[in-house]
């Protein structure tokens, strides 16, 4: 058995070596003009067996993903690759959302930069490279850097929050908070439904009724009922927002909206392999991205992923809409 002191020394050494290796990798000169290639890291096991999708479903879905990758690759950074190896990697995402239907996955576009090693050889960085992702067939956004939901509302897997500002850029393209895009079929029922103030308060009640600490439970139940009593009756059927009161439920339109997925959005006459819903982050403030690129280049680095994002515009986004199954 390794003693605690020895373990700490080993951890410290590993961290030190990691910093050294990272620093050395960053100092290696990039080969920004070297032609690169692109490949899809194909796989047919990107869903859990308990999801119930068949091999036929997955094979057909992989073809849809291939079509999607081809569309994204129309962007000039990916159509004429210089200085990096481009890869599309398919990741598994949860298939257990209430009201789910299609095969969900995350498609990650990786930018593996070419550089010259100290011995003069050329190689590219393939371990956790910069990437940009989009997610298909998942009506409920996840909570991490490429998604835009702030998570389950009080542990309720049906309710979640999204940014307050919503704009329909054009038919089938919505953007939330200026950079969170949704591609969908506008001829179907809404993909998300508003949660009413009454529904949100009921969710709060059910959550705090389960609190094992009696003092906390009694205090919060009293707070919830006081806030509810102070809510005008005319507001109780309005869309709920996370704001304004001790219970964090109100109607301020500048606050994140509490919503739930709408299972009726899915066209269940289509195969589960069809793409029916896409979402992703895309920064629309291009000047901000150009600033990041300038800063990186001043440090002697070429940030290919940021360059891609700066080039990724409404024409690229519009090109994704025909992928939604009809």
Coordinates of N, CA and C in Angstrom, one line a residue, residues 46-234:
X46 N -22.6 4.3 -30.7 CA -22.7 5.6 -30.0 C -24.0 5.7 -29.2
X47 N -24.7 4.7 -29.0 CA -25.8 4.7 -28.1 C -25.7 3.5 -27.2
X48 N -26.3 3.6 -26.0 CA -26.3 2.5 -25.0 C -27.2 1.4 -25.5
X49 N -26.9 0.1 -25.3 CA -27.7 -1.0 -25.7 C -29.2 -0.9 -25.1
X50 N -29.3 -0.3 -23.9 CA -30.6 -0.3 -23.3 C -31.5 0.8 -24.0
X51 N -30.9 1.6 -24.9 CA -31.8 2.6 -25.7 C -32.7 1.9 -26.6
X52 N -32.4 0.7 -27.0 CA -33.3 -0.1 -27.9 C -33.2 0.2 -29.3
X53 N -32.2 0.9 -29.8 CA -32.1 1.2 -31.2 C -31.5 0.0 -31.9
X54 N -32.0 -0.3 -33.1 CA -31.5 -1.5 -33.8 C -30.2 -1.2 -34.6
X55 N -29.5 -2.2 -35.1 CA -28.3 -1.9 -36.0 C -28.8 -1.2 -37.2
X56 N -29.9 -1.5 -37.7 CA -30.4 -0.9 -38.9 C -30.7 0.6 -38.7
X57 N -31.3 0.9 -37.5 CA -31.5 2.3 -37.1 C -30.2 3.1 -37.1
X58 N -29.2 2.5 -36.4 CA -27.9 3.1 -36.3 C -27.1 3.3 -37.6
X59 N -27.2 2.3 -38.5 CA -26.6 2.4 -39.8 C -27.2 3.6 -40.6
X60 N -28.5 3.7 -40.5 CA -29.2 4.7 -41.3 C -28.9 6.1 -40.6
X61 N -28.8 6.1 -39.3 CA -28.5 7.4 -38.6 C -27.1 7.8 -38.9
X62 N -26.2 6.9 -39.0 CA -24.8 7.2 -39.3 C -24.7 7.9 -40.7
X63 N -25.6 7.5 -41.6 CA -25.6 8.1 -42.9 C -26.1 9.5 -42.8
X64 N -27.1 9.7 -42.0 CA -27.6 11.1 -41.8 C -26.6 12.0 -41.1
X65 N -25.8 11.4 -40.2 CA -24.7 12.2 -39.6 C -23.7 12.5 -40.6
X66 N -23.4 11.6 -41.5 CA -22.4 11.8 -42.6 C -22.8 13.0 -43.4
X67 N -24.1 13.0 -43.7 CA -24.7 14.1 -44.5 C -24.5 15.4 -43.8
X68 N -24.8 15.4 -42.5 CA -24.6 16.6 -41.7 C -23.2 17.1 -41.7
X69 N -22.2 16.2 -41.5 CA -20.8 16.5 -41.6 C -20.4 17.2 -42.9
X70 N -21.0 16.6 -44.0 CA -20.7 17.2 -45.3 C -21.2 18.6 -45.4
X71 N -22.3 18.9 -44.8 CA -22.9 20.2 -44.9 C -22.0 21.2 -44.1
X72 N -21.6 20.8 -42.9 CA -20.7 21.7 -42.1 C -19.4 21.9 -42.8
X73 N -18.9 20.9 -43.5 CA -17.6 21.0 -44.1 C -17.6 22.0 -45.3
X74 N -18.8 22.5 -45.7 CA -18.9 23.5 -46.7 C -18.2 24.8 -46.3
X75 N -18.1 25.0 -45.0 CA -17.4 26.1 -44.4 C -16.0 26.1 -44.9
X76 N -15.5 27.3 -45.4 CA -14.1 27.3 -46.0 C -13.0 26.8 -45.1
X77 N -13.1 26.9 -43.8 CA -12.0 26.5 -42.9 C -11.9 25.0 -43.0
X78 N -13.1 24.3 -43.2 CA -13.1 22.8 -43.3 C -13.1 22.3 -44.7
X79 N -13.3 23.1 -45.7 CA -13.3 22.7 -47.1 C -11.9 22.7 -47.7
X80 N -11.1 23.6 -47.2 CA -9.7 23.8 -47.6 C -8.8 23.8 -46.4
X81 N -8.5 22.6 -45.8 CA -7.9 22.5 -44.5 C -6.4 22.8 -44.6
X82 N -6.0 23.7 -43.8 CA -4.6 24.1 -43.7 C -4.1 24.2 -42.3
X83 N -3.1 23.5 -41.9 CA -2.5 23.6 -40.6 C -3.1 22.7 -39.5
X84 N -4.0 21.9 -39.9 CA -4.6 21.0 -38.9 C -5.2 19.8 -39.5
X85 N -5.5 18.7 -38.8 CA -6.2 17.6 -39.2 C -7.7 17.7 -38.7
X86 N -8.6 17.6 -39.5 CA -10.0 17.8 -39.1 C -10.6 16.4 -38.9
X87 N -11.4 16.3 -37.8 CA -12.0 15.0 -37.5 C -13.4 15.2 -36.9
X88 N -14.3 14.4 -37.3 CA -15.7 14.4 -36.7 C -15.8 13.2 -35.8
X89 N -16.1 13.4 -34.5 CA -16.2 12.3 -33.6 C -17.7 12.3 -33.1
X90 N -18.2 11.1 -33.0 CA -19.6 10.9 -32.6 C -19.6 10.4 -31.1
X91 N -20.4 11.2 -30.3 CA -20.5 10.8 -28.9 C -21.9 10.4 -28.5
X92 N -22.0 9.6 -27.5 CA -23.3 9.1 -27.0 C -23.8 10.2 -26.0
X93 N -25.1 10.5 -26.1 CA -25.8 11.3 -25.1 C -27.0 10.6 -24.6
X94 N -27.5 11.0 -23.5 CA -28.6 10.3 -22.9 C -29.8 10.1 -23.8
X95 N -30.4 8.9 -23.9 CA -31.6 8.6 -24.7 C -32.8 8.5 -23.8
X96 N -32.6 8.8 -22.5 CA -33.7 8.5 -21.5 C -34.6 9.8 -21.2
X97 N -34.5 10.8 -22.0 CA -35.4 12.0 -21.7 C -36.8 11.6 -21.9
X98 N -37.7 12.1 -21.0 CA -39.1 11.9 -21.1 C -39.6 12.4 -22.5
X99 N -40.3 11.6 -23.2 CA -40.8 12.1 -24.5 C -39.8 12.1 -25.6
X100 N -38.7 11.3 -25.5 CA -37.7 11.3 -26.5 C -38.2 10.3 -27.6
X101 N -37.5 10.5 -28.8 CA -37.9 9.6 -29.9 C -36.7 9.2 -30.8
X102 N -36.1 10.2 -31.5 CA -35.0 10.0 -32.4 C -33.7 9.6 -31.7
X103 N -32.8 9.1 -32.5 CA -31.5 8.7 -32.0 C -30.7 10.0 -31.7
X104 N -30.3 10.2 -30.4 CA -29.6 11.4 -30.1 C -28.1 11.2 -30.1
X105 N -27.3 12.2 -30.4 CA -25.9 12.1 -30.3 C -25.3 13.5 -30.4
X106 N -24.0 13.6 -30.1 CA -23.2 14.8 -30.2 C -22.2 14.6 -31.3
X107 N -22.1 15.5 -32.2 CA -21.0 15.4 -33.3 C -20.0 16.5 -33.0
X108 N -18.8 16.0 -32.7 CA -17.7 17.0 -32.3 C -16.8 17.1 -33.5
X109 N -16.6 18.4 -33.9 CA -15.6 18.7 -35.0 C -14.3 19.1 -34.3
X110 N -13.2 18.2 -34.5 CA -12.0 18.4 -33.8 C -11.0 19.1 -34.8
X111 N -10.1 20.0 -34.2 CA -9.1 20.7 -34.9 C -7.7 20.4 -34.3
X112 N -7.1 19.4 -34.9 CA -5.8 18.8 -34.4 C -4.7 19.5 -35.2
X113 N -4.0 20.5 -34.5 CA -3.1 21.3 -35.2 C -1.7 20.6 -35.5
X114 N -1.2 20.9 -36.7 CA 0.1 20.3 -37.1 C 1.2 21.2 -36.5
X115 N 2.3 20.6 -36.0 CA 3.4 21.3 -35.5 C 4.7 20.5 -35.8
X116 N 5.8 21.2 -35.7 CA 7.1 20.6 -35.9 C 7.7 20.3 -34.5
X117 N 8.1 19.0 -34.3 CA 8.7 18.6 -33.1 C 10.2 19.1 -33.0
X118 N 10.8 19.0 -31.8 CA 12.1 19.5 -31.6 C 13.1 18.7 -32.4
X119 N 12.8 17.5 -32.8 CA 13.7 16.7 -33.6 C 13.5 16.9 -35.1
X120 N 12.6 17.8 -35.4 CA 12.4 18.2 -36.8 C 11.3 17.4 -37.5
X121 N 10.7 16.4 -36.8 CA 9.6 15.7 -37.4 C 8.3 16.5 -37.3
X122 N 7.4 16.1 -38.1 CA 6.1 16.7 -38.1 C 5.0 15.8 -37.4
X123 N 4.1 16.4 -36.6 CA 3.1 15.6 -36.0 C 1.9 16.5 -35.7
X124 N 0.7 15.9 -35.4 CA -0.4 16.8 -35.1 C -0.9 16.3 -33.7
X125 N -1.5 17.3 -33.0 CA -2.0 17.1 -31.6 C -3.4 16.5 -31.7
X126 N -3.6 15.2 -31.2 CA -4.8 14.5 -31.3 C -5.4 14.3 -29.9
X127 N -4.8 14.6 -28.8 CA -5.3 14.4 -27.5 C -6.1 15.6 -27.0
X128 N -7.4 15.5 -26.9 CA -8.3 16.6 -26.4 C -8.0 17.9 -27.2
X129 N -8.1 17.8 -28.5 CA -7.9 19.0 -29.3 C -9.1 20.0 -29.2
X130 N -8.9 21.2 -29.6 CA -10.0 22.2 -29.6 C -11.1 21.6 -30.5
X131 N -12.4 21.9 -30.2 CA -13.5 21.3 -30.9 C -14.7 22.2 -30.9
X132 N -15.6 21.9 -31.8 CA -16.9 22.6 -31.8 C -18.0 21.5 -32.1
X133 N -19.1 21.6 -31.3 CA -20.0 20.5 -31.3 C -21.4 21.0 -31.7
X134 N -22.2 20.0 -32.2 CA -23.7 20.2 -32.3 C -24.3 18.9 -31.9
X135 N -25.6 19.0 -31.5 CA -26.3 17.9 -30.9 C -27.5 17.7 -31.7
X136 N -27.8 16.4 -32.0 CA -29.0 16.1 -32.8 C -30.0 15.3 -32.0
X137 N -31.3 15.4 -32.3 CA -32.4 14.6 -31.7 C -32.4 14.5 -30.2
X138 N -32.2 15.7 -29.6 CA -32.3 15.7 -28.1 C -33.0 17.0 -27.8
X139 N -34.3 16.9 -27.5 CA -35.1 18.0 -27.2 C -34.8 18.8 -25.9
X140 N -34.2 18.1 -25.0 CA -33.8 18.7 -23.8 C -32.3 19.0 -23.8
X141 N -31.9 20.3 -23.8 CA -30.5 20.6 -23.8 C -29.8 20.1 -22.5
X142 N -28.5 19.9 -22.7 CA -27.7 19.5 -21.5 C -27.0 20.7 -20.9
X143 N -26.3 20.4 -19.8 CA -25.7 21.5 -19.0 C -24.2 21.4 -19.1
X144 N -23.6 21.9 -20.1 CA -22.2 22.1 -20.2 C -21.8 23.1 -21.2
X145 N -20.6 23.2 -21.6 CA -20.1 24.4 -22.3 C -20.7 24.5 -23.8
X146 N -21.1 23.3 -24.3 CA -21.7 23.5 -25.7 C -23.2 23.4 -25.7
X147 N -23.8 23.4 -24.5 CA -25.3 23.5 -24.5 C -25.7 24.7 -23.7
X148 N -27.0 24.9 -23.6 CA -27.4 26.2 -23.1 C -28.6 26.2 -22.1
X149 N -28.9 25.0 -21.6 CA -29.9 24.9 -20.5 C -29.1 25.1 -19.2
X150 N -29.8 25.7 -18.2 CA -29.2 25.8 -16.9 C -29.6 24.7 -16.0
X151 N -30.2 23.6 -16.6 CA -30.3 22.4 -15.8 C -31.8 22.1 -15.4
X152 N -31.9 21.0 -14.8 CA -33.2 20.6 -14.3 C -33.7 21.7 -13.3
X153 N -35.0 22.0 -13.3 CA -35.6 22.9 -12.4 C -35.9 22.2 -11.1
X154 N -35.1 22.4 -10.1 CA -35.4 21.7 -8.8 C -35.4 20.2 -8.9
X155 N -34.6 19.7 -9.8 CA -34.5 18.2 -9.9 C -35.6 17.6 -10.7
X156 N -36.5 18.4 -11.2 CA -37.6 17.9 -12.1 C -37.0 17.7 -13.5
X157 N -36.9 16.5 -13.9 CA -36.3 16.2 -15.2 C -37.2 16.7 -16.4
X158 N -38.4 17.1 -16.1 CA -39.3 17.6 -17.2 C -39.1 19.1 -17.4
X159 N -38.7 19.8 -16.4 CA -38.6 21.3 -16.4 C -37.1 21.7 -16.5
X160 N -36.9 22.7 -17.3 CA -35.5 23.3 -17.3 C -35.6 24.7 -17.8
X161 N -34.5 25.4 -17.7 CA -34.6 26.9 -18.1 C -33.7 27.1 -19.3
X162 N -34.1 28.1 -20.0 CA -33.3 28.6 -21.2 C -33.2 30.1 -21.2
X163 N -32.2 30.6 -21.9 CA -32.0 32.1 -21.9 C -33.3 32.9 -22.3
X164 N -33.4 34.1 -21.7 CA -34.6 34.8 -21.9 C -34.8 35.3 -23.3
X165 N -33.7 35.8 -23.9 CA -33.9 36.4 -25.3 C -34.0 35.3 -26.3
X166 N -35.1 35.4 -27.1 CA -35.3 34.4 -28.2 C -35.6 35.2 -29.4
X167 N -35.0 34.8 -30.5 CA -35.2 35.4 -31.8 C -35.4 34.4 -32.9
X168 N -36.4 34.5 -33.7 CA -36.6 33.6 -34.8 C -35.9 34.2 -36.0
X169 N -34.7 33.7 -36.3 CA -33.9 34.4 -37.3 C -34.6 34.2 -38.7
X170 N -35.1 33.1 -39.0 CA -35.9 32.8 -40.1 C -36.6 31.5 -39.9
X171 N -37.5 31.1 -40.8 CA -38.3 29.9 -40.6 C -37.4 28.7 -40.3
X172 N -37.6 28.1 -39.1 CA -36.8 26.9 -38.7 C -35.5 27.1 -38.0
X173 N -35.3 28.4 -37.7 CA -34.0 28.8 -37.0 C -34.3 29.7 -35.9
X174 N -34.1 29.3 -34.7 CA -34.3 30.1 -33.5 C -32.9 30.3 -32.8
X175 N -32.7 31.4 -32.2 CA -31.5 31.7 -31.4 C -31.9 32.3 -30.1
X176 N -31.3 31.7 -29.0 CA -31.5 32.1 -27.6 C -30.3 32.8 -27.1
X177 N -30.4 33.9 -26.4 CA -29.3 34.6 -25.8 C -28.2 35.0 -26.8
X178 N -28.6 35.1 -28.1 CA -27.6 35.6 -29.1 C -26.7 34.6 -29.6
X179 N -26.6 33.4 -29.1 CA -25.7 32.4 -29.6 C -26.1 31.0 -29.5
X180 N -27.2 30.7 -28.9 CA -27.7 29.3 -28.7 C -28.7 29.0 -29.8
X181 N -28.4 28.3 -30.8 CA -29.2 28.0 -32.0 C -30.0 26.7 -31.9
X182 N -31.2 26.8 -32.4 CA -32.0 25.6 -32.6 C -32.5 25.5 -34.0
X183 N -32.3 24.3 -34.7 CA -32.8 24.1 -36.0 C -33.9 23.1 -35.9
X184 N -35.0 23.4 -36.5 CA -36.2 22.5 -36.3 C -37.2 22.7 -37.4
X185 N -38.3 21.9 -37.4 CA -39.3 22.0 -38.4 C -40.4 22.9 -37.9
X186 N -40.5 24.1 -38.5 CA -41.5 25.1 -38.1 C -43.0 24.7 -38.3
X187 N -43.2 23.7 -39.1 CA -44.6 23.3 -39.4 C -45.1 22.3 -38.3
X188 N -44.3 21.9 -37.4 CA -44.8 21.0 -36.3 C -45.2 21.8 -35.1
X189 N -45.7 21.1 -34.1 CA -46.0 21.8 -32.8 C -44.7 22.3 -32.2
X190 N -44.8 23.3 -31.3 CA -43.6 23.8 -30.7 C -42.7 22.7 -30.0
X191 N -41.4 22.9 -30.1 CA -40.5 21.9 -29.5 C -40.4 22.0 -28.0
X192 N -40.6 23.2 -27.5 CA -40.7 23.4 -26.0 C -42.0 24.1 -25.7
X193 N -42.5 23.9 -24.5 CA -43.7 24.5 -24.0 C -43.4 25.3 -22.8
X194 N -44.0 26.4 -22.6 CA -43.8 27.2 -21.4 C -44.4 26.5 -20.2
X195 N -43.7 26.6 -19.0 CA -44.2 26.1 -17.8 C -44.9 27.3 -17.1
X196 N -46.1 27.1 -16.6 CA -46.8 28.2 -16.0 C -46.3 28.5 -14.6
X197 N -46.7 29.7 -14.1 CA -46.3 30.0 -12.7 C -46.9 29.0 -11.8
X198 N -48.1 28.6 -12.0 CA -48.8 27.6 -11.1 C -48.0 26.3 -11.2
X199 N -47.6 25.8 -12.3 CA -46.8 24.6 -12.5 C -45.5 24.7 -11.7
X200 N -44.8 25.8 -11.9 CA -43.5 26.0 -11.2 C -43.7 26.0 -9.7
X201 N -44.7 26.6 -9.2 CA -44.9 26.6 -7.7 C -45.2 25.2 -7.2
X202 N -46.0 24.5 -8.0 CA -46.3 23.1 -7.6 C -45.0 22.3 -7.6
X203 N -44.1 22.5 -8.5 CA -42.9 21.8 -8.6 C -42.1 22.1 -7.3
X204 N -42.1 23.4 -6.9 CA -41.3 23.8 -5.7 C -41.9 23.1 -4.5
X205 N -43.2 23.1 -4.4 CA -43.9 22.4 -3.3 C -43.5 20.9 -3.2
X206 N -43.5 20.2 -4.3 CA -43.2 18.8 -4.3 C -41.8 18.6 -3.9
X207 N -40.9 19.5 -4.3 CA -39.5 19.3 -4.1 C -39.2 19.5 -2.6
X208 N -39.8 20.5 -2.0 CA -39.4 20.8 -0.6 C -40.2 19.9 0.4
X209 N -41.3 19.3 0.0 CA -42.0 18.4 0.8 C -41.1 17.2 1.1
X210 N -40.1 16.9 0.2 CA -39.3 15.7 0.4 C -38.0 16.1 1.2
X211 N -37.8 17.3 1.6 CA -36.7 17.7 2.4 C -36.7 17.1 3.8
X212 N -35.6 16.3 4.1 CA -35.6 15.5 5.4 C -35.5 16.4 6.6
X213 N -34.8 17.6 6.4 CA -34.6 18.5 7.6 C -35.9 19.3 7.8
X214 N -36.5 19.0 8.9 CA -37.8 19.7 9.2 C -37.8 21.2 9.2
X215 N -36.7 21.7 9.8 CA -36.6 23.2 9.9 C -36.5 23.8 8.5
X216 N -35.6 23.2 7.7 CA -35.5 23.7 6.3 C -36.8 23.6 5.5
X217 N -37.4 22.4 5.7 CA -38.7 22.1 5.0 C -39.8 23.1 5.4
X218 N -39.9 23.3 6.7 CA -41.0 24.2 7.2 C -40.7 25.7 6.7
X219 N -39.4 26.1 6.8 CA -39.1 27.4 6.4 C -39.4 27.7 4.9
X220 N -39.0 26.7 4.0 CA -39.2 26.9 2.6 C -40.6 26.8 2.2
X221 N -41.4 25.9 2.9 CA -42.8 25.7 2.5 C -43.5 27.0 2.9
X222 N -43.1 27.6 4.0 CA -43.8 28.9 4.4 C -43.4 30.0 3.4
X223 N -42.2 30.0 3.0 CA -41.7 31.0 2.0 C -42.4 30.8 0.7
X224 N -42.6 29.6 0.2 CA -43.2 29.3 -1.0 C -44.7 29.8 -1.0
X225 N -45.4 29.5 0.1 CA -46.8 29.8 0.2 C -47.0 31.3 0.3
X226 N -46.0 32.0 0.9 CA -46.1 33.5 1.0 C -45.9 34.1 -0.3
X227 N -44.9 33.6 -1.1 CA -44.7 34.1 -2.4 C -45.8 33.8 -3.4
X228 N -46.4 32.7 -3.2 CA -47.6 32.3 -4.1 C -48.8 33.2 -3.8
X229 N -49.0 33.5 -2.5 CA -50.1 34.3 -2.1 C -49.9 35.7 -2.6
X230 N -48.7 36.2 -2.7 CA -48.4 37.5 -3.2 C -48.4 37.6 -4.7
X231 N -48.5 36.5 -5.4 CA -48.5 36.5 -6.9 C -49.9 36.8 -7.4
X232 N -50.1 37.8 -8.2 CA -51.5 38.1 -8.6 C -52.1 36.9 -9.4
X233 N -53.4 36.7 -9.1 CA -54.1 35.6 -9.8 C -53.9 35.7 -11.3
X234 N -53.9 36.9 -11.8 CA -53.8 37.0 -13.3 C -52.4 36.6 -13.8

